[in-house]
XYZ file of C-alpha atoms in Angstrom:
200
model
C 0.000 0.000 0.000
C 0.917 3.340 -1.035
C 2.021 5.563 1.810
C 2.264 9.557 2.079
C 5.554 11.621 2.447
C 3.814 12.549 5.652
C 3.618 9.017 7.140
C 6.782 8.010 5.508
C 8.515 10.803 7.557
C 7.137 9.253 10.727
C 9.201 6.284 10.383
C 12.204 4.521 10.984
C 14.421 2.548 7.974
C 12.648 -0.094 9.580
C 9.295 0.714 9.710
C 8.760 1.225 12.946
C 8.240 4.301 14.465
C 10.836 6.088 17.021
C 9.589 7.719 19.792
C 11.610 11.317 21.072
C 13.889 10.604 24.068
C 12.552 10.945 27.443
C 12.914 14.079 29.409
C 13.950 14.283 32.707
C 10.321 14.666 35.309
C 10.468 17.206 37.605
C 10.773 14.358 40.189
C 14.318 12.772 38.938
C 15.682 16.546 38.739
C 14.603 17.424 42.607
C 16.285 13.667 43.411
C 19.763 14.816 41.678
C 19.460 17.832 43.246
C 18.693 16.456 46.549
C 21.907 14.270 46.305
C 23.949 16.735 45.429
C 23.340 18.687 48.520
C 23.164 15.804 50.675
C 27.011 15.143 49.687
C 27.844 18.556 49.942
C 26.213 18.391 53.440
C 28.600 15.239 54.133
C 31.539 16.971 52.608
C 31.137 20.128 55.020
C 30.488 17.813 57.721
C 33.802 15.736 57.834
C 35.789 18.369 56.644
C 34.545 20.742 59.573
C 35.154 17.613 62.167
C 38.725 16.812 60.575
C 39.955 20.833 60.780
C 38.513 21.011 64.223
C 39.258 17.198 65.765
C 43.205 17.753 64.474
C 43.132 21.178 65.688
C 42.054 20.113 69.636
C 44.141 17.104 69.675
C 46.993 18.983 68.587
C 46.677 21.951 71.096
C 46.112 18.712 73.790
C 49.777 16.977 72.832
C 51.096 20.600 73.152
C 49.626 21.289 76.563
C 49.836 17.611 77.779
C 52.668 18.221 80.233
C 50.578 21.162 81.920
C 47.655 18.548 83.006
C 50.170 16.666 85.794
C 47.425 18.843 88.075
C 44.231 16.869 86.242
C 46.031 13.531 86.428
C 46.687 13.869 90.029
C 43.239 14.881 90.676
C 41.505 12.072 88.799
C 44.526 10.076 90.970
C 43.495 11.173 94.729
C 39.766 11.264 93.758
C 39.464 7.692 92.883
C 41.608 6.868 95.721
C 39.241 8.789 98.067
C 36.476 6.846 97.177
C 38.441 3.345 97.222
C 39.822 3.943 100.572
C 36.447 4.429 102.147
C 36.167 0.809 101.519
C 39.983 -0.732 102.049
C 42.340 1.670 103.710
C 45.452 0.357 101.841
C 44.575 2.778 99.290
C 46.065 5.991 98.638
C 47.376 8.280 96.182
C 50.560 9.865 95.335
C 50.706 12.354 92.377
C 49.379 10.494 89.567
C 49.548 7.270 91.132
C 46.693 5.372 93.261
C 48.416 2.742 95.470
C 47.140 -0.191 96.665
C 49.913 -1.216 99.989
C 52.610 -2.510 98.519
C 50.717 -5.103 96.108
C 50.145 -2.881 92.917
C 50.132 0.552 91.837
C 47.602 1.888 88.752
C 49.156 5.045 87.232
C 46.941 8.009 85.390
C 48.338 9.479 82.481
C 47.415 10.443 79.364
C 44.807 7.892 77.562
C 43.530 7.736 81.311
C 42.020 11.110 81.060
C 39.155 11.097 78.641
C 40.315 13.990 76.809
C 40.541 11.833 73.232
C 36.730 11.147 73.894
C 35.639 14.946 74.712
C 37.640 15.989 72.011
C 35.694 13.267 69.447
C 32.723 14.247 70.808
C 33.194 18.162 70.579
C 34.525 17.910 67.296
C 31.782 15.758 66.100
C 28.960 18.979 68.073
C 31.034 21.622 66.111
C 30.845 20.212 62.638
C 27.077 19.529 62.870
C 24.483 21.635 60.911
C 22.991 23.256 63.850
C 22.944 26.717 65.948
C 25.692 27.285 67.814
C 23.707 27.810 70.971
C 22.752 24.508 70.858
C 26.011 23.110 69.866
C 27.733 24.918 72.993
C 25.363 23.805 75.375
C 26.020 20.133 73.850
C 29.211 20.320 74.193
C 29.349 21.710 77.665
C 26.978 18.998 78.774
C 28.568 16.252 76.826
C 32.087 16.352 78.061
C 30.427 16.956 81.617
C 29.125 13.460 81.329
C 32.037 12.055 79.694
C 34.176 12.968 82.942
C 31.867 11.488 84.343
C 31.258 8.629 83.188
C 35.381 8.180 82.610
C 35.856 8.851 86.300
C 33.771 5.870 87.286
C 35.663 4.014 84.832
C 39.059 4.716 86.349
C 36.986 3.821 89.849
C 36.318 0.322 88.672
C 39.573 0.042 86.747
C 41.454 0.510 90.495
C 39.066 -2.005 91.646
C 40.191 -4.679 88.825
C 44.044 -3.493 89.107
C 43.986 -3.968 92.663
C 41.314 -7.186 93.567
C 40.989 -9.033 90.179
C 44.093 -8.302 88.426
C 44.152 -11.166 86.203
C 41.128 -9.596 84.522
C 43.059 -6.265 84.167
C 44.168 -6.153 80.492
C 40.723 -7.168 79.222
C 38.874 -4.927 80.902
C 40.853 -1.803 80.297
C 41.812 -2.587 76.348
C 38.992 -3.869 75.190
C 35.317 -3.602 77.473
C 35.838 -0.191 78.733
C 38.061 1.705 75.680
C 34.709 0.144 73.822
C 32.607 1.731 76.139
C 33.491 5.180 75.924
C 33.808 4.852 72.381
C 30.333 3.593 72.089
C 28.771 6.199 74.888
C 30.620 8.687 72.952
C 29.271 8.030 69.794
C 25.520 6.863 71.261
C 25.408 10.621 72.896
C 26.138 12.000 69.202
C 22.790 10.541 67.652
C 20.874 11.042 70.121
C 21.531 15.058 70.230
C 21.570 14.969 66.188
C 18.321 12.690 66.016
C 16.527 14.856 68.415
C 17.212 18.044 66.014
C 16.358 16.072 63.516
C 13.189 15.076 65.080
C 12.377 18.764 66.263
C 12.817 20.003 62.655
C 10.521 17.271 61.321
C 7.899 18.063 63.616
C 8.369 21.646 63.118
């Protein structure tokens, strides 16, 4: 059958017809764009926590010698409480004593700087007012003192009573536990802004 130049136009070599490439919806363009900022979001993000985590831990290896004071405090503290319970503890400097059986010396690692560092670098680089970043920083490392004072506390306890268990417990269970408070207190403050904004 006979076909017009019109119809002939509409079609292929092969007879069939082709079909104009699709355009990109309105949909696919927000999603691209939406990536985009996401990773630029990400980007900012570690950059920000890199600069200002380097930065901290730097100014701490400079000033490390100056925190003899903080060592011997965390020192005589956990030997005050300790000694409440077996008078063969004391404290002398840096060092809690336990008779003459064992000693347990606080230096640096001991100190839970490296963990309010983390955790202050990881407030500061966050995508949220710097009120609210302050306050969770001031309140973070609070509870990171804390929680790595009662750490030292049982660590005595372990040095001193079950010493065979020593180098477990302080490589492994409780360097794992501040690690994991540290970063379990980091989403929770950035899922609770998240939340808020959600909501909002």
């Amino acid at each position: 059958m006979a076909t017009s130049p019109t119809d002939s136009g509409n079609h292929t070599r092969s007879g069939l017809k082709q079909d104009p490439p699709p355009a990109f919806s309105g949909d696919a363009v927000r999603i691209v764009a939406d990536h985009r900022s996401e990773l630029r979001a990400w980007t900012r993000f570690t950059a920000i926590f890199l600069a200002v985590f380097v930065g901290l831990y730097a100014l701490y290896t400079l000033l490390e010698p100056l925190l003899e004071g903080y060592y011997a405090f965390l020192a005589h503290s956990v030997a005050a409480v300790l000694a409440h319970f077996d008078p063969q503890v004391s404290a002398r400097d840096n060092v809690i004593l336990y008779g003459a059986a064992g000693t347990l010396r606080v230096v640096e690692g001991c100190d839970g700087v490296t963990v309010f560092i983390l955790i202050a670098a990881a407030l500061a680089a966050y995508p949220r007012p710097w009120r609210s970043r302050l306050f969770g920083i001031v309140g973070f490392v609070s509870l990171l003192f804390v929680v790595n004072w009662l750490r030292l506390v049982l660590l005595a306890f372990v040095r001193f009573y079950l010493p065979e268990h020593f180098h477990w417990v302080h490589v492994y269970l409780f360097q794992s536990v501040m690690i994991f408070t540290t970063l379990a207190l980091f989403i929770l403050w950035a899922g609770r802004g998240s939340s808020v904004r959600a909501s909002a």
